[in-house]
mmCIF file with all atom_site columns, C-alpha atoms and ligand atoms in Angstrom:
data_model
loop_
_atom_site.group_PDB
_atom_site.id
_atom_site.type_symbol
_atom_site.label_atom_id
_atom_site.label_alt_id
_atom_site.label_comp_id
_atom_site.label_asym_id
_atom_site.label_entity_id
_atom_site.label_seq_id
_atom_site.pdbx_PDB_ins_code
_atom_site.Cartn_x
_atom_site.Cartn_y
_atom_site.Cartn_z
_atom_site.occupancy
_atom_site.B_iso_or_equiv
_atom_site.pdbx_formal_charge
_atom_site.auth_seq_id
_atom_site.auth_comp_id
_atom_site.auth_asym_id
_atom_site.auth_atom_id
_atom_site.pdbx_PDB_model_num
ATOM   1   C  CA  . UNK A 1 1   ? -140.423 -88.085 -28.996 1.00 66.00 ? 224 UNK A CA  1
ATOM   2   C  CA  . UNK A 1 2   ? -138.977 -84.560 -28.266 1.00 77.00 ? 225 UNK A CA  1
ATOM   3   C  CA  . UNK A 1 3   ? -142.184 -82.926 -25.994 1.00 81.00 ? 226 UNK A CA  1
ATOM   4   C  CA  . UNK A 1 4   ? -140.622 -79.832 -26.049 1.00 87.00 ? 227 UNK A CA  1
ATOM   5   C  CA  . UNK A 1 5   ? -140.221 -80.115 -29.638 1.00 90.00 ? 228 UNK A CA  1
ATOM   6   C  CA  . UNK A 1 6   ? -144.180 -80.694 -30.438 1.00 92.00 ? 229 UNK A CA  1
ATOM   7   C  CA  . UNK A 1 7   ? -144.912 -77.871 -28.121 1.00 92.00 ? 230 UNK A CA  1
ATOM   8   C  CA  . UNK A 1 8   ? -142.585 -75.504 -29.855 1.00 94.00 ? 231 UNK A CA  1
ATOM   9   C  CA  . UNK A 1 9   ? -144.557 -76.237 -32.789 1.00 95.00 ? 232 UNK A CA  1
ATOM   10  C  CA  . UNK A 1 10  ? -147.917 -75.500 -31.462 1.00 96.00 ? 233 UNK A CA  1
ATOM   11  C  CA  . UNK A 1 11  ? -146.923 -72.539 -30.043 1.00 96.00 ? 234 UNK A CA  1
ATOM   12  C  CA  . UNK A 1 12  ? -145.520 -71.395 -33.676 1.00 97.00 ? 235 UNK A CA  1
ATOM   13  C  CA  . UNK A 1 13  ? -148.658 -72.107 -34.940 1.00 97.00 ? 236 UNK A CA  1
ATOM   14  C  CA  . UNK A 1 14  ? -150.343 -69.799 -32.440 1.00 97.00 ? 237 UNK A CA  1
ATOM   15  C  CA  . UNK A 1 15  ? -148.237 -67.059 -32.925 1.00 98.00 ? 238 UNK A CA  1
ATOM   16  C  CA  . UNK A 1 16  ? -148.352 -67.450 -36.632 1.00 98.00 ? 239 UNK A CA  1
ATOM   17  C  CA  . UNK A 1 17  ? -152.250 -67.041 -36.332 1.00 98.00 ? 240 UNK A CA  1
ATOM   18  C  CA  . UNK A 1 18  ? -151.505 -63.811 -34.800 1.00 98.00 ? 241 UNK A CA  1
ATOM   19  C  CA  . UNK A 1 19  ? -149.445 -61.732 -36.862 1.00 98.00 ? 242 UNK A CA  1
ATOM   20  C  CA  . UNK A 1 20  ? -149.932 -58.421 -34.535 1.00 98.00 ? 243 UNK A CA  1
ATOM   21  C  CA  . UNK A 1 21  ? -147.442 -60.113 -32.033 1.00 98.00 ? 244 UNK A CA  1
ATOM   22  C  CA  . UNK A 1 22  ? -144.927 -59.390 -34.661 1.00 98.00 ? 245 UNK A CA  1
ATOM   23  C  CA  . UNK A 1 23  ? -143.341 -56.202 -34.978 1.00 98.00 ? 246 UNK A CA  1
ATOM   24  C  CA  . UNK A 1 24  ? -140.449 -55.711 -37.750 1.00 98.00 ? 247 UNK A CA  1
ATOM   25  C  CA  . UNK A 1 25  ? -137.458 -53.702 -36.914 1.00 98.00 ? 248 UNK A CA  1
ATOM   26  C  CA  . UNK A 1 26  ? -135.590 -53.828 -39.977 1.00 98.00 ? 249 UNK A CA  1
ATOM   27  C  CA  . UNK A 1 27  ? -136.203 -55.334 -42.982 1.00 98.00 ? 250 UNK A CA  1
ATOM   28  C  CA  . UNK A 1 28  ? -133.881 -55.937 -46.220 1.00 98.00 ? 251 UNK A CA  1
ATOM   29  C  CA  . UNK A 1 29  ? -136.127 -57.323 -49.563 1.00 98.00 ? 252 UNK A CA  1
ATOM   30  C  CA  . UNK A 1 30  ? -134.868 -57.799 -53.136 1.00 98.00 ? 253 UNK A CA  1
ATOM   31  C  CA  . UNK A 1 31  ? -138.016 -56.885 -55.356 1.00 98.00 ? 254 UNK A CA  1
ATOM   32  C  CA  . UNK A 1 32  ? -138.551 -57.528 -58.354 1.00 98.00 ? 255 UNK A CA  1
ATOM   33  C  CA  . UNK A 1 33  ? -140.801 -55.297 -60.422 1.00 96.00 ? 256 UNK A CA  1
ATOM   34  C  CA  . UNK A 1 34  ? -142.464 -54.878 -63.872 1.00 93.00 ? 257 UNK A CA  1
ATOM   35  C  CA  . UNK A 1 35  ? -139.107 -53.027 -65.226 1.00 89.00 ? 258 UNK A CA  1
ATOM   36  C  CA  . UNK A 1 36  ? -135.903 -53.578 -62.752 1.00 97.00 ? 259 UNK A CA  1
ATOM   37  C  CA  . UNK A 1 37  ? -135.042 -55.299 -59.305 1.00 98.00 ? 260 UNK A CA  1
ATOM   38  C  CA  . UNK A 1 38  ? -134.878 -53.177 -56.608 1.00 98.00 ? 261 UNK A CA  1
ATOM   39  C  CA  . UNK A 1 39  ? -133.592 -53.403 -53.173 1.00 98.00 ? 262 UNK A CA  1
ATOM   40  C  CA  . UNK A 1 40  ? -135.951 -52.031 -50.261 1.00 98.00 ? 263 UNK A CA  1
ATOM   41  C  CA  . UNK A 1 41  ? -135.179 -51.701 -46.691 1.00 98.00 ? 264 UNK A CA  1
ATOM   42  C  CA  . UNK A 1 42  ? -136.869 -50.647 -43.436 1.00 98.00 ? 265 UNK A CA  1
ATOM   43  C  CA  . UNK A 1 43  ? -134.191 -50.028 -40.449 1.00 97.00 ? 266 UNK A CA  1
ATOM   44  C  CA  . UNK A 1 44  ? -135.024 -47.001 -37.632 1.00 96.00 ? 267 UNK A CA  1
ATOM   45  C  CA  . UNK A 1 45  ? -134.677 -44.537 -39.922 1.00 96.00 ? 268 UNK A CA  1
ATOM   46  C  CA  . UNK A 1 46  ? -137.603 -45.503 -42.211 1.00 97.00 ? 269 UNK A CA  1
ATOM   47  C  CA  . UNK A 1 47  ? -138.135 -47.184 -45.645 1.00 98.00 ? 270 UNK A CA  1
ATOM   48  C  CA  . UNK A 1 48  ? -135.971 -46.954 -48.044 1.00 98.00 ? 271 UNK A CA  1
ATOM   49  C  CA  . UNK A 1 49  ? -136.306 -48.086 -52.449 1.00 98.00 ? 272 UNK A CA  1
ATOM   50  C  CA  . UNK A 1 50  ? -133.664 -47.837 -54.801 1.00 98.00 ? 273 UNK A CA  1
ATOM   51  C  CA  . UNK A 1 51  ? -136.563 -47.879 -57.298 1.00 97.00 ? 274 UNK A CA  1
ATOM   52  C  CA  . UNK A 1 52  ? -136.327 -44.256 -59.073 1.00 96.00 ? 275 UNK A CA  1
ATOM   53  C  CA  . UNK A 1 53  ? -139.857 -43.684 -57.840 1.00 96.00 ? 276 UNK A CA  1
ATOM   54  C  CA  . UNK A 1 54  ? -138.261 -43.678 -54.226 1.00 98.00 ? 277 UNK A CA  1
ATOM   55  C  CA  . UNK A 1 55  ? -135.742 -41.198 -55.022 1.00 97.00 ? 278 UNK A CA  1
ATOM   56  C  CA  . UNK A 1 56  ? -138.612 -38.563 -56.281 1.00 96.00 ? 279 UNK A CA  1
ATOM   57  C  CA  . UNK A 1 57  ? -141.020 -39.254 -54.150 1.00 97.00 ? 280 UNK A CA  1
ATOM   58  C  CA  . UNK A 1 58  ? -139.908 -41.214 -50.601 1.00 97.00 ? 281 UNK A CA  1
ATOM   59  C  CA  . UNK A 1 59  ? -142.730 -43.285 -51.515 1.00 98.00 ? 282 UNK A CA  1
ATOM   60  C  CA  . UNK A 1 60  ? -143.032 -45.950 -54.319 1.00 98.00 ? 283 UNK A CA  1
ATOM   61  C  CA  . UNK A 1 61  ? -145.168 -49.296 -55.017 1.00 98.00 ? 284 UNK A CA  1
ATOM   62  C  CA  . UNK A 1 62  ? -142.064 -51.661 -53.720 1.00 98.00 ? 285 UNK A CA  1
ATOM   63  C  CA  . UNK A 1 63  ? -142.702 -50.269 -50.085 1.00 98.00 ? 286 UNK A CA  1
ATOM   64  C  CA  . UNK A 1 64  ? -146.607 -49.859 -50.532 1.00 98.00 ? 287 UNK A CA  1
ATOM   65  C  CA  . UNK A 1 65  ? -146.356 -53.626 -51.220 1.00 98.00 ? 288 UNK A CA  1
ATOM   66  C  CA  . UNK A 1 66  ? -144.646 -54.753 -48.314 1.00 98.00 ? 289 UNK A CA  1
ATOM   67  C  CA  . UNK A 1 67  ? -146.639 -52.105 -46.537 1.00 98.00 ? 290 UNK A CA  1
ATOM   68  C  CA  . UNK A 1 68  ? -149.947 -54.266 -47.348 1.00 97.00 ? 291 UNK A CA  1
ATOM   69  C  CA  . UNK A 1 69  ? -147.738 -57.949 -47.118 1.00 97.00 ? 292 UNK A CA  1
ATOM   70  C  CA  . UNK A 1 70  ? -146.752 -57.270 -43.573 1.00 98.00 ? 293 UNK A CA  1
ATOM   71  C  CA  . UNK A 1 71  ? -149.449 -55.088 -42.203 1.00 97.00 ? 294 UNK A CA  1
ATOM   72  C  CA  . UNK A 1 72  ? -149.910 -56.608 -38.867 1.00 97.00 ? 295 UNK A CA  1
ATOM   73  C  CA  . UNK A 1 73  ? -145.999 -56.736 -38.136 1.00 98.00 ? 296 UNK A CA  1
ATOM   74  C  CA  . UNK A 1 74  ? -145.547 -53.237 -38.681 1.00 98.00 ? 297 UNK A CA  1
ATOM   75  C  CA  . UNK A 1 75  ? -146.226 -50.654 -35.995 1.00 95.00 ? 298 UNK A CA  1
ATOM   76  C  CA  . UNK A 1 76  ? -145.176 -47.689 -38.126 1.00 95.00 ? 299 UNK A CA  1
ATOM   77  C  CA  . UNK A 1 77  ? -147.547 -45.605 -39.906 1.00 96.00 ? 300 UNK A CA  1
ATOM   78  C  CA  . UNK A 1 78  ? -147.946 -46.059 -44.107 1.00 96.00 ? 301 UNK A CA  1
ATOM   79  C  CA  . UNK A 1 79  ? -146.159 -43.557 -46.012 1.00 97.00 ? 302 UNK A CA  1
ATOM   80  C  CA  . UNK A 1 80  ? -147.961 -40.521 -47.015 1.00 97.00 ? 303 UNK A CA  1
ATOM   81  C  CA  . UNK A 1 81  ? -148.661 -40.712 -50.281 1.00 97.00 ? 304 UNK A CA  1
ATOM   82  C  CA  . UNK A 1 82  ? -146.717 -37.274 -52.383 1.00 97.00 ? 305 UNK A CA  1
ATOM   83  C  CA  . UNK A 1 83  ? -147.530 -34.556 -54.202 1.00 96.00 ? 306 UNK A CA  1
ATOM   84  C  CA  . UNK A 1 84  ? -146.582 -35.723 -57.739 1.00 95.00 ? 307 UNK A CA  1
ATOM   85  C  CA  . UNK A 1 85  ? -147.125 -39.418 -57.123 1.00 97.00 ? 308 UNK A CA  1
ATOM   86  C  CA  . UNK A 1 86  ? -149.592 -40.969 -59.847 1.00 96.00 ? 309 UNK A CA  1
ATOM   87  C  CA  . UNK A 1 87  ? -151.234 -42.660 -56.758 1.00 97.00 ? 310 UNK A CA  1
ATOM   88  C  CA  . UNK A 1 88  ? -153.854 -44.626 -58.561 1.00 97.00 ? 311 UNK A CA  1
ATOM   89  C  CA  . UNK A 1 89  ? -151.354 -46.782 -60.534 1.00 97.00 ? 312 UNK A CA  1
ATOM   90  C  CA  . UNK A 1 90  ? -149.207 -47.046 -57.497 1.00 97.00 ? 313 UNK A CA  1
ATOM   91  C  CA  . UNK A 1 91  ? -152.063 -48.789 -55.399 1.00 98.00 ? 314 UNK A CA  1
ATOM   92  C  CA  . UNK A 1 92  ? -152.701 -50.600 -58.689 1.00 97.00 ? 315 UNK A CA  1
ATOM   93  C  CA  . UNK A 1 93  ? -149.624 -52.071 -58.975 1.00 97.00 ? 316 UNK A CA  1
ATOM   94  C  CA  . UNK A 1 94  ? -149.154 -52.637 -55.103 1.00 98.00 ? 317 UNK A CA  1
ATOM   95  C  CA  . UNK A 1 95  ? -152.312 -54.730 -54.901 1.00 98.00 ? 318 UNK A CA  1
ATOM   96  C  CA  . UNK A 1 96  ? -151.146 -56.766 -57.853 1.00 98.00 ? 319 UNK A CA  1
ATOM   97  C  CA  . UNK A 1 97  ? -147.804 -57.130 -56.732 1.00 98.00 ? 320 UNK A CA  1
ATOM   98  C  CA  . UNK A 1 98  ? -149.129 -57.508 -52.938 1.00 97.00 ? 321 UNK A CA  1
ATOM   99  C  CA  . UNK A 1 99  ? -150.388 -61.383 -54.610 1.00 97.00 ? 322 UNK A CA  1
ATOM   100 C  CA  . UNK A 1 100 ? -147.026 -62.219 -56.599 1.00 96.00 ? 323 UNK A CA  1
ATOM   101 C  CA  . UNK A 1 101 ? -145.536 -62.674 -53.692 1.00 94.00 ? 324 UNK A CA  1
ATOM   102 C  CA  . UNK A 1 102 ? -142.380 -64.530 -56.157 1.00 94.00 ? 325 UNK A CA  1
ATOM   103 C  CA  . UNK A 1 103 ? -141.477 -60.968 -56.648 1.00 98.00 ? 326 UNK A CA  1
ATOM   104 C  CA  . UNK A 1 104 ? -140.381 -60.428 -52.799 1.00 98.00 ? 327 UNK A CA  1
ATOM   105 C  CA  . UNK A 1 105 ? -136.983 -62.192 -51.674 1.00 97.00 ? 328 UNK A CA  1
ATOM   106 C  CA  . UNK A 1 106 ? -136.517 -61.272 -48.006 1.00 98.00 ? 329 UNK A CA  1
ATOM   107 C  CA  . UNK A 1 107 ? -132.607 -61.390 -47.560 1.00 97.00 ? 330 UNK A CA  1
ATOM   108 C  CA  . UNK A 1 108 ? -132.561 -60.158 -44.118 1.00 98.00 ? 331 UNK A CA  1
ATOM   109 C  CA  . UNK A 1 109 ? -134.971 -59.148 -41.012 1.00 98.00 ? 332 UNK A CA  1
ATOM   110 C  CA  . UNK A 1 110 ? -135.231 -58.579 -37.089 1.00 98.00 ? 333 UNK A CA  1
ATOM   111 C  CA  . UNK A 1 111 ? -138.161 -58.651 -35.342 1.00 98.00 ? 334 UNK A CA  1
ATOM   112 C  CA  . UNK A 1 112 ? -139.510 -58.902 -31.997 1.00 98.00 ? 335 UNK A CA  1
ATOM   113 C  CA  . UNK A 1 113 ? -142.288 -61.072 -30.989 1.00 98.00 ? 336 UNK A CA  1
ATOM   114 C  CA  . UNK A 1 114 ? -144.699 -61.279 -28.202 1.00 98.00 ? 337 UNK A CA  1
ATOM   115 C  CA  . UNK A 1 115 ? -145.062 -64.936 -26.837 1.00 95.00 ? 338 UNK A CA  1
ATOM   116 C  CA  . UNK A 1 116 ? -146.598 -66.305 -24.263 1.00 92.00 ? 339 UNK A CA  1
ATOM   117 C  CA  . UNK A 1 117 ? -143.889 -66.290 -21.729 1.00 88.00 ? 340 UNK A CA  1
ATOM   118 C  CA  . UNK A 1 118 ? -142.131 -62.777 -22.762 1.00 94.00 ? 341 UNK A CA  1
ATOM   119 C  CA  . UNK A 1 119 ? -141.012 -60.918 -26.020 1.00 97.00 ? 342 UNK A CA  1
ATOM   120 C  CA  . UNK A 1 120 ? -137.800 -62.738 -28.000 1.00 98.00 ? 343 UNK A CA  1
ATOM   121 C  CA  . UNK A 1 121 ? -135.851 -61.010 -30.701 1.00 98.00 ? 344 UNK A CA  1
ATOM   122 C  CA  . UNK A 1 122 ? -135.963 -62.685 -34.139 1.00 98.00 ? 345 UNK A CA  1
ATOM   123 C  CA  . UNK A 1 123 ? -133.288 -62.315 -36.700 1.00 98.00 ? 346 UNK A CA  1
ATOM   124 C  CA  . UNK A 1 124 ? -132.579 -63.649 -40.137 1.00 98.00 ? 347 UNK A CA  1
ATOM   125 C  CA  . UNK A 1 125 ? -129.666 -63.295 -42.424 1.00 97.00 ? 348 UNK A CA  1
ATOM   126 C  CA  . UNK A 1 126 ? -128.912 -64.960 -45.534 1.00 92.00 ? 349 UNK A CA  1
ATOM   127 C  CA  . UNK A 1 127 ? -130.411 -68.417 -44.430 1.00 93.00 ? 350 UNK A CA  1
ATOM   128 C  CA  . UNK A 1 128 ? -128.783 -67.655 -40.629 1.00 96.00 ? 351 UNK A CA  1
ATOM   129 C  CA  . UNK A 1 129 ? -131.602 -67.874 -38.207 1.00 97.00 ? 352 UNK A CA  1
ATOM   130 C  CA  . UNK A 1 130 ? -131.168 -66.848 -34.520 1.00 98.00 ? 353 UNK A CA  1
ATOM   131 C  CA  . UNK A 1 131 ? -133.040 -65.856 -31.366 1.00 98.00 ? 354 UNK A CA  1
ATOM   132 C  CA  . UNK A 1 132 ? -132.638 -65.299 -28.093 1.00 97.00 ? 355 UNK A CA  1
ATOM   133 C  CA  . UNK A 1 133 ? -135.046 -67.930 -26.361 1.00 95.00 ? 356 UNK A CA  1
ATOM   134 C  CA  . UNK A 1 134 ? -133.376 -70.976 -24.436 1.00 94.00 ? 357 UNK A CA  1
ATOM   135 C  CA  . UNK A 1 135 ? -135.378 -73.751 -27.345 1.00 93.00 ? 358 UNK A CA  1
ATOM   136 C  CA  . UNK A 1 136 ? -133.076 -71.812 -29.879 1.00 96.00 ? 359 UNK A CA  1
ATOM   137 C  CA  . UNK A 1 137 ? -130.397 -72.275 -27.684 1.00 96.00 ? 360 UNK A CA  1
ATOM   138 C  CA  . UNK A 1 138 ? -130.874 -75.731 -26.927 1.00 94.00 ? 361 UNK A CA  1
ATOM   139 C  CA  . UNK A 1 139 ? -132.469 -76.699 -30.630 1.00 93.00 ? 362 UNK A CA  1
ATOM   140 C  CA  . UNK A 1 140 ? -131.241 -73.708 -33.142 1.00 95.00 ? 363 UNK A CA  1
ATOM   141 C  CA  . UNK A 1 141 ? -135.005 -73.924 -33.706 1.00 95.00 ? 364 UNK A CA  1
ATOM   142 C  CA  . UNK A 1 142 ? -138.127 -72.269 -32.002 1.00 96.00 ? 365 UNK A CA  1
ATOM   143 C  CA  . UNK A 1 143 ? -141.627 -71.538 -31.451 1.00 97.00 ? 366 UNK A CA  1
ATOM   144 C  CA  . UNK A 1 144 ? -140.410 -67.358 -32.754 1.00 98.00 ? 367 UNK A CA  1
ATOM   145 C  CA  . UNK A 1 145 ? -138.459 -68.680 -35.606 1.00 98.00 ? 368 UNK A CA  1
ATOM   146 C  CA  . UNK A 1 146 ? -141.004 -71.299 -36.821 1.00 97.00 ? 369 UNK A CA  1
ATOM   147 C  CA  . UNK A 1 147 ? -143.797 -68.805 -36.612 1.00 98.00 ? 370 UNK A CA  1
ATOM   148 C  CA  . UNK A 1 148 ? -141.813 -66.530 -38.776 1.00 98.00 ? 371 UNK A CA  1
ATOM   149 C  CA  . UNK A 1 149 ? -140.674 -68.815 -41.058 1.00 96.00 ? 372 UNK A CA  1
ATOM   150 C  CA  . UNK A 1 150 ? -144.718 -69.745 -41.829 1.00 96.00 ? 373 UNK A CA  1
ATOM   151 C  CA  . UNK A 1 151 ? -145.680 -65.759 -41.760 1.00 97.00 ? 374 UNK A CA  1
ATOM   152 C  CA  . UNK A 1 152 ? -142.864 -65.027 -44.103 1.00 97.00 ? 375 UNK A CA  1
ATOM   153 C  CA  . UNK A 1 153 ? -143.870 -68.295 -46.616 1.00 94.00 ? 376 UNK A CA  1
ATOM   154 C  CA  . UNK A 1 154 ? -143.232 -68.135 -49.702 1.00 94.00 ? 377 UNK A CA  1
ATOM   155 C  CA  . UNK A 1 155 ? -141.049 -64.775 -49.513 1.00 96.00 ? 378 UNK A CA  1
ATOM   156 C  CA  . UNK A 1 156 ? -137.856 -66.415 -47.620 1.00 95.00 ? 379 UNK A CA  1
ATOM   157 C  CA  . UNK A 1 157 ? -135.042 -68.231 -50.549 1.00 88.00 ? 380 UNK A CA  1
ATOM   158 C  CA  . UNK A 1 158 ? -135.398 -71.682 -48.492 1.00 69.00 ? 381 UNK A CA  1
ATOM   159 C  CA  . UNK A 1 159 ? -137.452 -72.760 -45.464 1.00 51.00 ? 382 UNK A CA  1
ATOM   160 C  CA  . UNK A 1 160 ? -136.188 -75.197 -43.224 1.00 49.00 ? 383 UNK A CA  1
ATOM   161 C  CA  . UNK A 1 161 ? -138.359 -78.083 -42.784 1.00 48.00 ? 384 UNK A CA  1
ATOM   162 C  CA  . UNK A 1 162 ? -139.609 -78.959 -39.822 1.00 49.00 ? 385 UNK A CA  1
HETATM 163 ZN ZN1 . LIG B 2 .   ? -139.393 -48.798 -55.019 1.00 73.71 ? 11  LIG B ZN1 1
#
């Protein structure tokens, strides 16, 4: 029995449980919507759609959606909504969206997260997990990436089983 293993896994749970230890530094989602798949990214410089909405506005329901999907994990303000924007079936279509979560493929992410014994990096790319704790090193699995992998459910193209 691998001890360090089972407590790995109860500390993912915990930190699953508390999303707000999360906080997403960039962020690259294939979404599909009602017309057209778009891609949307968060990096330092802000969100960004290639949704025609986005290119009006700087605002659109692909980024409003992952705006209410990841709430807790982001420590940036919403986007203001803009002059222009039909804003009632925007918020419409994000809270309909916000529960098909099949329309959100997350291709690629880093985060940091707060655990117990210090923040870790988290990153994800095209299936490629790492992070910068010494169970990744020793395992190429831990406590960060497990938590993430259950916060992101559903959203990620495969999940490793553990
Ligand atoms: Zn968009």
């Amino acid at each position: 029995m691998d001890y360090g293993m089972i407590s790995q896994i109860e500390k993912a749970r915990l930190y699953a449980n508390e999303p707000e230890r999360v906080t997403f530094q960039a962020l690259n989602v294939t979404f599909k919507g009602d017309n057209d798949t778009y891609t949307v990214t968060l990096d330092s410089s802000g969100w960004h759609c290639t949704c025609p909405g986005f290119q009006t506005h700087y605002i659109c329901p692909h980024i409003m959606t992952l705006e209410r999907v990841l709430k807790p994990m982001l420590k940036i303000p919403p986007l203001p909504y803009a002059p222009g924007q039909n804003v009632v079936s925007d918020v419409d279509k994000a809270a309909r969206y916000a529960t098909e979560k099949d329309r959100i493929l997350i291709n690629g992410f880093t985060v940091s997260i707060r655990g117990n014994n210090g923040d870790h990096s988290v990153s994800y790319d095209s299936g490629a997990w790492n992070c910068d704790s010494n169970s990744f090193r020793m395992r190429g699995v831990s406590s960060h990436t497990i938590a993430m992998e259950r916060l992101l459910k559903g959203m990620l193209p495969e999940a490793q089983k553990v």
